[in-house]
Coordinates of C-alpha atoms and ligand atoms in Angstrom, one line a residue:
M1 CA 5.0 24.9 -21.8
T2 CA 1.7 25.9 -20.3
F3 CA -0.1 23.4 -18.1
H4 CA -3.9 23.5 -17.8
T5 CA -4.9 23.0 -14.2
E6 CA -8.3 21.4 -13.6
P7 CA -10.5 23.7 -11.5
S8 CA -10.8 22.9 -7.8
I9 CA -13.7 20.8 -6.8
A10 CA -16.6 23.0 -5.8
E11 CA -16.6 23.6 -2.1
D12 CA -20.2 22.6 -1.9
S13 CA -19.2 19.0 -2.8
Y14 CA -18.2 18.7 0.8
I15 CA -21.4 20.3 2.3
I16 CA -23.6 17.6 3.7
P17 CA -27.3 18.0 3.4
V18 CA -29.1 18.4 6.8
E19 CA -31.0 15.2 6.5
L20 CA -27.7 13.3 6.1
M21 CA -26.2 15.1 9.1
L22 CA -29.2 14.1 11.2
A23 CA -28.8 10.5 9.9
K24 CA -25.1 10.1 10.2
G25 CA -25.7 6.5 11.0
S26 CA -27.0 6.1 7.4
L27 CA -23.3 6.2 6.3
L28 CA -22.7 3.1 8.4
I29 CA -22.7 -0.2 6.6
N30 CA -25.5 -2.4 7.8
G31 CA -23.2 -5.1 9.0
Q32 CA -22.2 -6.3 12.4
Q33 CA -19.6 -4.4 14.3
I34 CA -16.1 -5.6 13.3
R35 CA -13.7 -6.2 16.1
V36 CA -10.1 -5.7 15.3
G37 CA -7.0 -7.0 17.0
L38 CA -3.6 -5.7 15.9
I39 CA -0.2 -7.3 16.3
G40 CA 2.9 -5.0 16.2
T41 CA 2.1 -1.5 17.5
G42 CA 5.3 0.1 16.0
N43 CA 5.4 2.5 13.1
I44 CA 2.9 1.1 10.7
G45 CA 0.8 -0.5 13.4
K46 CA 0.1 2.9 14.9
I47 CA -0.7 4.4 11.5
H48 CA -3.3 1.6 10.9
L49 CA -4.7 2.1 14.4
S50 CA -5.1 5.9 13.7
G51 CA -6.8 5.1 10.3
I52 CA -9.2 2.6 11.8
A53 CA -10.0 4.9 14.8
A54 CA -10.6 7.8 12.3
L55 CA -12.9 5.6 10.2
K56 CA -15.0 4.8 13.2
E57 CA -15.0 8.5 14.4
A58 CA -16.1 9.7 11.0
G59 CA -19.0 7.3 11.0
L60 CA -17.7 5.5 8.0
L61 CA -17.4 2.0 9.6
N62 CA -18.9 0.1 12.5
V63 CA -15.5 -1.0 13.9
E64 CA -13.9 -1.3 17.3
I65 CA -10.2 -1.9 18.1
V66 CA -10.5 -4.5 20.9
A67 CA -7.0 -5.9 21.4
L68 CA -3.4 -5.1 20.8
C69 CA -0.1 -7.1 21.0
D70 CA 3.5 -6.2 21.0
I71 CA 6.6 -7.8 22.6
D72 CA 7.8 -4.3 23.7
H73 CA 5.8 -3.6 26.8
E74 CA 6.3 0.2 26.7
V75 CA 5.3 0.5 23.0
L76 CA 2.2 -1.7 23.7
Q77 CA 1.1 0.2 26.8
S78 CA 1.4 3.6 25.0
A79 CA -0.6 2.3 22.0
G80 CA -3.2 0.9 24.5
D81 CA -3.4 4.3 26.2
L82 CA -3.6 6.3 23.0
F83 CA -6.3 4.2 21.4
E84 CA -8.1 3.3 24.7
V85 CA -7.7 -0.5 24.2
K86 CA -7.9 -2.6 27.3
K87 CA -6.9 -6.0 26.1
L88 CA -3.1 -5.9 25.8
Y89 CA -1.1 -9.1 24.9
E90 CA 2.6 -9.8 24.7
D91 CA 2.1 -13.2 23.0
F92 CA 0.4 -13.0 19.6
K93 CA -1.2 -16.4 20.2
D94 CA -3.3 -14.9 22.9
L95 CA -4.6 -12.3 20.6
V96 CA -5.4 -14.6 17.6
N97 CA -7.3 -17.0 20.0
D98 CA -9.3 -14.2 21.6
D99 CA -13.0 -14.8 20.8
D100 CA -13.6 -11.1 20.8
V101 CA -11.3 -10.6 17.8
D102 CA -12.8 -11.0 14.3
V103 CA -10.0 -9.5 12.3
V104 CA -6.3 -9.7 12.9
Y105 CA -3.8 -7.0 11.6
V106 CA -0.2 -8.3 11.3
C107 CA 2.1 -5.3 11.5
T108 CA 5.4 -6.9 12.8
P109 CA 8.7 -7.2 11.0
T110 CA 8.5 -9.4 8.0
N111 CA 10.1 -12.6 9.5
K112 CA 7.2 -12.9 11.9
H113 CA 4.4 -12.8 9.3
M114 CA 4.6 -16.6 8.5
D115 CA 3.7 -17.8 12.1
M116 CA 1.2 -15.0 12.8
V117 CA -0.8 -15.3 9.6
Q118 CA -0.9 -19.1 9.8
A119 CA -2.1 -18.9 13.5
A120 CA -4.7 -16.3 12.6
A121 CA -6.0 -18.3 9.7
R122 CA -6.3 -21.5 11.8
A123 CA -8.2 -19.5 14.4
K124 CA -10.6 -18.5 11.5
K125 CA -9.8 -14.8 11.7
Q126 CA -10.0 -12.4 8.8
I127 CA -6.5 -11.2 8.1
F128 CA -4.7 -8.0 7.1
C129 CA -1.0 -8.6 6.7
E130 CA 1.6 -6.0 5.9
K131 CA 3.8 -6.3 2.9
P132 CA 6.0 -8.0 2.1
L133 CA 3.9 -11.0 3.0
A134 CA 7.0 -13.1 3.5
H135 CA 10.7 -13.5 2.5
S136 CA 10.0 -15.5 -0.7
C137 CA 7.3 -16.5 -3.1
P138 CA 7.1 -20.1 -1.8
Q139 CA 6.5 -18.7 1.7
A140 CA 3.9 -16.3 0.4
R141 CA 2.2 -19.2 -1.5
T142 CA 2.1 -21.1 1.8
L143 CA 0.2 -18.2 3.4
Q144 CA -2.2 -17.9 0.5
A145 CA -2.9 -21.6 0.7
V146 CA -3.5 -21.7 4.4
T147 CA -6.0 -18.7 4.2
Q148 CA -7.8 -20.4 1.3
D149 CA -7.9 -23.8 3.1
Q150 CA -9.3 -22.2 6.2
G151 CA -11.8 -20.1 4.2
V152 CA -10.7 -16.8 5.6
N153 CA -10.4 -13.4 3.8
A154 CA -6.9 -12.0 3.6
T155 CA -5.6 -8.7 2.3
V156 CA -2.1 -7.3 2.0
G157 CA -0.7 -3.8 2.7
L158 CA 0.0 -3.0 -1.0
V159 CA -1.3 0.4 -0.2
L160 CA -0.3 2.2 -3.4
R161 CA -3.5 0.7 -4.9
F162 CA -5.3 3.3 -2.8
D163 CA -3.2 6.2 -4.0
Q164 CA -5.5 8.9 -5.4
F165 CA -3.1 9.8 -8.3
L166 CA -2.7 6.2 -9.4
L167 CA -6.5 5.7 -9.3
Y168 CA -6.8 8.9 -11.2
A169 CA -4.4 7.5 -13.9
K170 CA -6.6 4.4 -14.1
K171 CA -9.6 6.6 -14.7
L172 CA -7.8 8.6 -17.3
L173 CA -6.9 5.4 -19.2
Q174 CA -10.5 4.2 -19.1
E175 CA -11.9 7.5 -20.3
N176 CA -9.4 8.5 -23.0
D177 CA -7.7 6.9 -25.9
F178 CA -4.0 6.8 -24.9
G179 CA -3.2 4.1 -27.5
K180 CA -0.9 1.2 -27.1
P181 CA 1.3 1.1 -23.9
M182 CA 5.0 1.6 -24.7
L183 CA 6.9 1.9 -21.4
A184 CA 6.3 2.3 -17.7
H185 CA 9.1 3.5 -15.5
I186 CA 9.3 4.0 -11.7
R187 CA 12.2 5.6 -9.9
D188 CA 11.8 5.1 -6.2
D189 CA 14.3 6.7 -3.8
Q190 CA 14.2 6.6 -0.1
R191 CA 16.6 7.5 2.7
F192 CA 17.8 4.1 4.1
P193 CA 15.0 3.6 6.7
V194 CA 17.2 2.1 9.5
D195 CA 17.7 5.3 11.4
Y196 CA 15.8 8.1 9.6
S197 CA 12.3 9.4 10.5
Y198 CA 11.9 6.3 12.8
Y199 CA 14.4 3.8 14.2
S200 CA 14.0 0.5 12.4
K201 CA 17.2 -1.6 12.9
W202 CA 15.6 -4.8 11.7
R203 CA 15.4 -3.4 8.1
G204 CA 19.2 -3.7 7.9
E205 CA 19.2 -7.4 8.9
K206 CA 18.6 -9.9 6.1
A207 CA 17.2 -12.6 8.5
L208 CA 14.5 -10.2 9.6
A209 CA 13.7 -8.1 6.5
G210 CA 14.4 -10.8 3.9
G211 CA 16.3 -8.3 1.7
G212 CA 16.6 -4.6 1.1
T213 CA 15.1 -1.9 -1.1
L214 CA 13.7 -4.3 -3.6
I215 CA 11.6 -6.6 -1.4
E216 CA 11.1 -4.3 1.6
H217 CA 10.2 -1.2 -0.3
S218 CA 9.8 -1.6 -4.0
I219 CA 7.5 -4.6 -3.8
H220 CA 4.9 -1.7 -3.9
D221 CA 6.3 -0.6 -7.3
I222 CA 6.3 -4.1 -8.7
D223 CA 2.7 -4.5 -7.7
I224 CA 1.9 -1.2 -9.5
L225 CA 3.7 -2.1 -12.7
R226 CA 1.8 -5.4 -12.8
W227 CA -1.5 -3.7 -11.9
F228 CA -1.1 -1.3 -14.9
F229 CA 0.8 -3.4 -17.5
G230 CA -0.4 -6.9 -16.6
E231 CA 1.3 -10.3 -16.0
V232 CA 5.0 -10.5 -16.2
E233 CA 6.9 -12.7 -18.7
T234 CA 10.6 -11.9 -18.1
V235 CA 12.8 -10.1 -15.6
F236 CA 16.4 -8.9 -15.9
A237 CA 17.8 -7.3 -12.8
K238 CA 21.0 -5.7 -11.4
V239 CA 21.2 -5.5 -7.6
S240 CA 24.0 -3.7 -5.7
N241 CA 25.2 -3.2 -2.2
F242 CA 27.0 0.1 -2.0
Y243 CA 27.1 0.5 1.7
G244 CA 28.1 -3.1 2.6
R245 CA 25.0 -3.7 4.7
E246 CA 23.4 -7.2 4.8
V247 CA 20.7 -6.1 2.5
E248 CA 20.9 -4.5 -1.0
D249 CA 20.5 -0.7 -1.4
H250 CA 20.0 -0.6 -5.1
A251 CA 18.0 -2.6 -7.7
S252 CA 17.3 -1.9 -11.4
L253 CA 14.9 -4.1 -13.3
I254 CA 13.8 -4.5 -16.9
I255 CA 10.5 -6.3 -17.0
T256 CA 8.5 -7.5 -20.0
H257 CA 4.7 -8.0 -19.6
V258 CA 2.1 -9.7 -21.7
D259 CA 1.7 -8.3 -25.2
G260 CA 5.3 -7.0 -25.3
K261 CA 4.8 -4.2 -22.8
V262 CA 8.0 -3.1 -21.1
S263 CA 8.6 -1.6 -17.7
T264 CA 11.7 -0.5 -15.8
L265 CA 12.2 0.1 -12.1
D266 CA 15.0 1.8 -10.3
S267 CA 14.9 1.5 -6.6
I268 CA 17.5 3.0 -4.2
W269 CA 18.1 3.4 -0.5
H270 CA 20.6 6.2 0.0
W271 CA 22.0 8.3 2.9
I272 CA 21.1 11.7 1.5
D273 CA 18.9 14.0 3.6
R274 CA 16.3 14.6 0.9
P275 CA 12.6 13.9 0.8
N276 CA 11.6 10.4 -0.2
E277 CA 10.3 10.4 -3.8
R278 CA 8.6 8.2 -6.2
A279 CA 8.4 9.2 -9.8
I280 CA 6.1 7.1 -12.0
E281 CA 5.8 7.5 -15.8
F282 CA 3.7 5.8 -18.4
F283 CA 4.3 6.3 -22.1
F284 CA 1.6 5.3 -24.6
E285 CA 1.5 5.7 -28.4
K286 CA -0.9 8.6 -28.0
G287 CA -0.2 10.0 -24.6
Y288 CA 1.9 10.3 -21.4
I289 CA 1.0 10.2 -17.7
G290 CA 3.6 11.2 -15.0
I291 CA 3.0 11.0 -11.3
R292 CA 5.2 12.5 -8.5
L293 CA 4.6 11.1 -5.0
E294 CA 6.0 11.8 -1.6
S295 CA 8.2 14.7 -2.4
G296 CA 5.9 17.1 -0.5
K297 CA 4.7 18.0 -4.0
R298 CA 2.3 15.4 -5.1
Y299 CA 0.8 15.8 -8.6
L300 CA -0.1 14.1 -11.8
E301 CA 0.5 15.4 -15.3
Y302 CA -1.0 14.0 -18.5
H303 CA -0.5 14.9 -22.1
L304 CA -2.6 13.5 -24.9
K305 CA -1.3 13.8 -28.4
D306 CA -2.3 17.1 -30.1
Q307 CA -3.7 18.5 -26.8
D308 CA -2.3 20.7 -24.1
P309 CA -0.7 19.0 -21.1
V310 CA -2.9 19.0 -17.9
R311 CA -1.7 19.1 -14.3
I312 CA -3.8 17.5 -11.5
W313 CA -3.4 18.4 -7.9
Q314 CA -4.5 16.2 -5.0
E315 CA -8.0 17.7 -4.4
N316 CA -9.0 16.7 -7.9
A317 CA -7.4 13.3 -7.7
D318 CA -9.2 12.6 -4.4
I319 CA -12.4 12.1 -6.2
A320 CA -11.0 9.0 -8.0
L321 CA -10.1 7.5 -4.6
I322 CA -13.6 8.3 -3.1
E323 CA -15.3 6.8 -6.2
N324 CA -13.1 3.8 -6.1
L325 CA -14.3 3.0 -2.6
G326 CA -17.9 3.2 -3.7
L327 CA -18.4 6.4 -1.7
H328 CA -19.9 9.8 -2.7
S329 CA -18.3 13.0 -1.5
R330 CA -21.7 14.8 -1.5
N331 CA -22.9 12.3 1.1
M332 CA -19.8 12.5 3.3
S333 CA -19.0 14.8 6.1
P334 CA -15.8 16.9 5.7
E335 CA -14.3 14.7 8.5
A336 CA -15.1 11.6 6.5
V337 CA -13.5 13.0 3.3
E338 CA -10.5 14.0 5.3
T339 CA -10.1 10.5 6.8
I340 CA -10.1 8.9 3.5
T341 CA -8.0 11.3 1.5
S342 CA -5.7 13.4 3.7
V343 CA -2.0 13.0 3.7
G344 CA -0.7 11.2 6.8
T345 CA -2.8 8.2 7.4
E346 CA -4.1 8.6 3.8
R347 CA -4.1 5.4 1.7
Y348 CA -3.9 3.4 4.9
A349 CA -7.3 4.5 6.1
A350 CA -8.6 4.0 2.6
L351 CA -7.1 0.5 2.5
S352 CA -8.7 -0.4 5.8
Y353 CA -12.0 1.0 4.7
S354 CA -11.9 -1.1 1.6
F355 CA -10.8 -4.3 3.5
L356 CA -13.2 -4.0 6.4
S357 CA -16.2 -2.9 4.4
S358 CA -15.6 -5.7 1.9
I359 CA -15.7 -8.1 4.9
Q360 CA -19.0 -6.6 6.1
T361 CA -20.6 -6.7 2.6
G362 CA -19.0 -10.0 1.4
Q363 CA -17.4 -8.3 -1.6
P364 CA -14.1 -9.7 -3.0
L365 CA -10.9 -8.3 -1.5
S366 CA -8.4 -6.3 -3.5
P367 CA -5.4 -6.5 -3.3
N368 CA -5.5 -10.0 -1.9
F369 CA -2.9 -12.7 -1.2
V370 CA -3.0 -13.8 -4.9
D371 CA -1.7 -10.3 -5.8
A372 CA 0.9 -10.6 -3.1
V373 CA 2.1 -13.9 -4.4
A374 CA 2.4 -12.5 -7.9
A375 CA 4.5 -9.6 -6.7
H376 CA 6.7 -12.0 -4.7
R377 CA 7.2 -14.1 -7.7
I378 CA 8.6 -11.1 -9.6
V379 CA 10.8 -10.1 -6.7
D380 CA 12.2 -13.6 -6.5
A381 CA 12.9 -13.7 -10.2
A382 CA 14.7 -10.3 -10.0
Y383 CA 17.0 -11.6 -7.2
E384 CA 17.6 -14.8 -9.2
S385 CA 18.4 -12.8 -12.4
A386 CA 20.9 -10.6 -10.5
N387 CA 22.6 -13.6 -9.0
K388 CA 22.9 -15.5 -12.3
D389 CA 23.4 -12.3 -14.4
R390 CA 20.8 -13.4 -16.9
Q391 CA 17.2 -12.9 -17.8
V392 CA 14.6 -15.1 -15.9
D393 CA 11.5 -16.3 -17.7
L394 CA 8.3 -16.5 -15.7
L395 CA 6.1 -18.1 -18.2
Ligands
NAD401 N1 2.5 -0.8 3.6 C1 3.4 0.1 3.9 O1 3.5 1.2 3.3 C2 4.4 -0.2 5.0 C3 5.1 0.9 5.6 C4 5.9 0.6 6.7 C5 6.1 -0.8 7.1 N2 5.5 -1.8 6.5 C6 5.6 -3.2 6.9 O2 5.1 -3.3 8.2 C7 5.8 -4.2 9.0 C8 6.3 -3.5 10.2 O3 7.1 -2.4 9.9 P1 7.3 -1.2 10.9 O4 7.9 -0.1 10.2 O5 6.0 -0.9 11.6 O6 8.3 -1.8 12.0 P2 8.5 -1.3 13.5 O7 9.8 -1.9 13.9 O8 8.3 0.2 13.6 O9 7.3 -2.0 14.3 C9 7.2 -3.4 14.5 C10 6.6 -3.7 15.9 O10 6.4 -5.1 15.9 C11 6.8 -5.5 17.3 N3 7.1 -6.9 17.3 C12 8.3 -7.6 16.9 N4 8.1 -8.9 17.1 C13 6.9 -9.1 17.7 C14 6.2 -10.3 18.1 N5 6.8 -11.5 18.0 N6 5.0 -10.1 18.6 C15 4.4 -8.9 18.7 N7 5.0 -7.8 18.3 C16 6.3 -7.9 17.8 C17 8.0 -4.6 17.6 O11 8.2 -4.6 19.0 C18 7.5 -3.3 17.0 O12 6.8 -2.5 17.9 C19 7.0 -4.7 8.0 O13 6.6 -5.9 7.4 C20 7.1 -3.6 7.0 O14 7.6 -4.0 5.8 C21 4.6 -1.5 5.4

């Protein structure tokens, strides 16, 4: 079968007119500087720090990283040196109560999120908390309630909402007639992340991680299925533990959504030395969309009935992400485009841009803690279904 490939975006899309180069400040949002404090300077904490630093460097945001916290002194010091941050704390309460901090990023293992988010909300800080928000839906609800009661903005690290291919798929669905949704399927496989590209012993311990591949990793996939196919009515799940760890290494779910839409999810943590891969497929009555992520070969294919299939590579999909953030590539420096779209801190910088600029402009946050609670509710239902070996109704 021959695939049509969309032509590359013209190079001049990335050329900034001289007047914009001279007025780089015009790309800054006219809000006050946002001062960030981040707790947990490990793997994802450093990725967020790189993203925030790049947003500042590229002139996309008026933001400053003012304080860091980690219980591991060496890790903390090295992040402080790397990002030139002077205020370094080993107790998170000192960071959340620091008057110089406006926004708190919580990037610690999941069992710490409850205390940290509640303390940050009570200190009236705006909050970014990594996913999973907590170990269960009731805990996630507690966090949503406390942020609401304290009147603070709160977002969650469901970062696939900033994936350029998923946003491109959303755009395709808006602009074409794909017909009635029939099935969504996600197969998500990842090398068990305890000792792979980074050491992460806590992910093997249930008391710290809350669970395995389903809650720790595939809560992203569940959020995507809900984002595309709507609210969930029933869940049937099988969960296995092949390697005898404290947490599961496999979960398969059949989900029904509103209007009879069906989705399935297969999530696996294995020990094979292969690239992590996420394969996402949507079947509609009049078309198909398939997305391959994280295999080193990221692309989207779509096929409308009676038309040739089309393959989209990242440079074309990037436009969907840039537009989604309310930005215009013609007005952005190549550095700014790279910050938002490049693989590496990609998605995370976009998520921070969306979060921090929403705070500056007073726009509603997405995804927010309500989205996180909804994803946790589906995760809890899947564990319950697997335990009881029956379908769980969420209506
Ligand atoms: N959104 C995503 O794609 C994504 C990716 C990776 C991790 N995560 C989530 O981010 C969180 C952290 O994961 P990670 O991979 O960065 O783990 P990590 O182990 O690499 O880093 C966690 C850091 O938190 C520090 N820490 C632990 N307890 C602390 C405390 N009481 N006070 C201050 N610091 C403390 C540790 O010393 C460590 O440096 C988890 O909830 C994980 O699920 C999300």
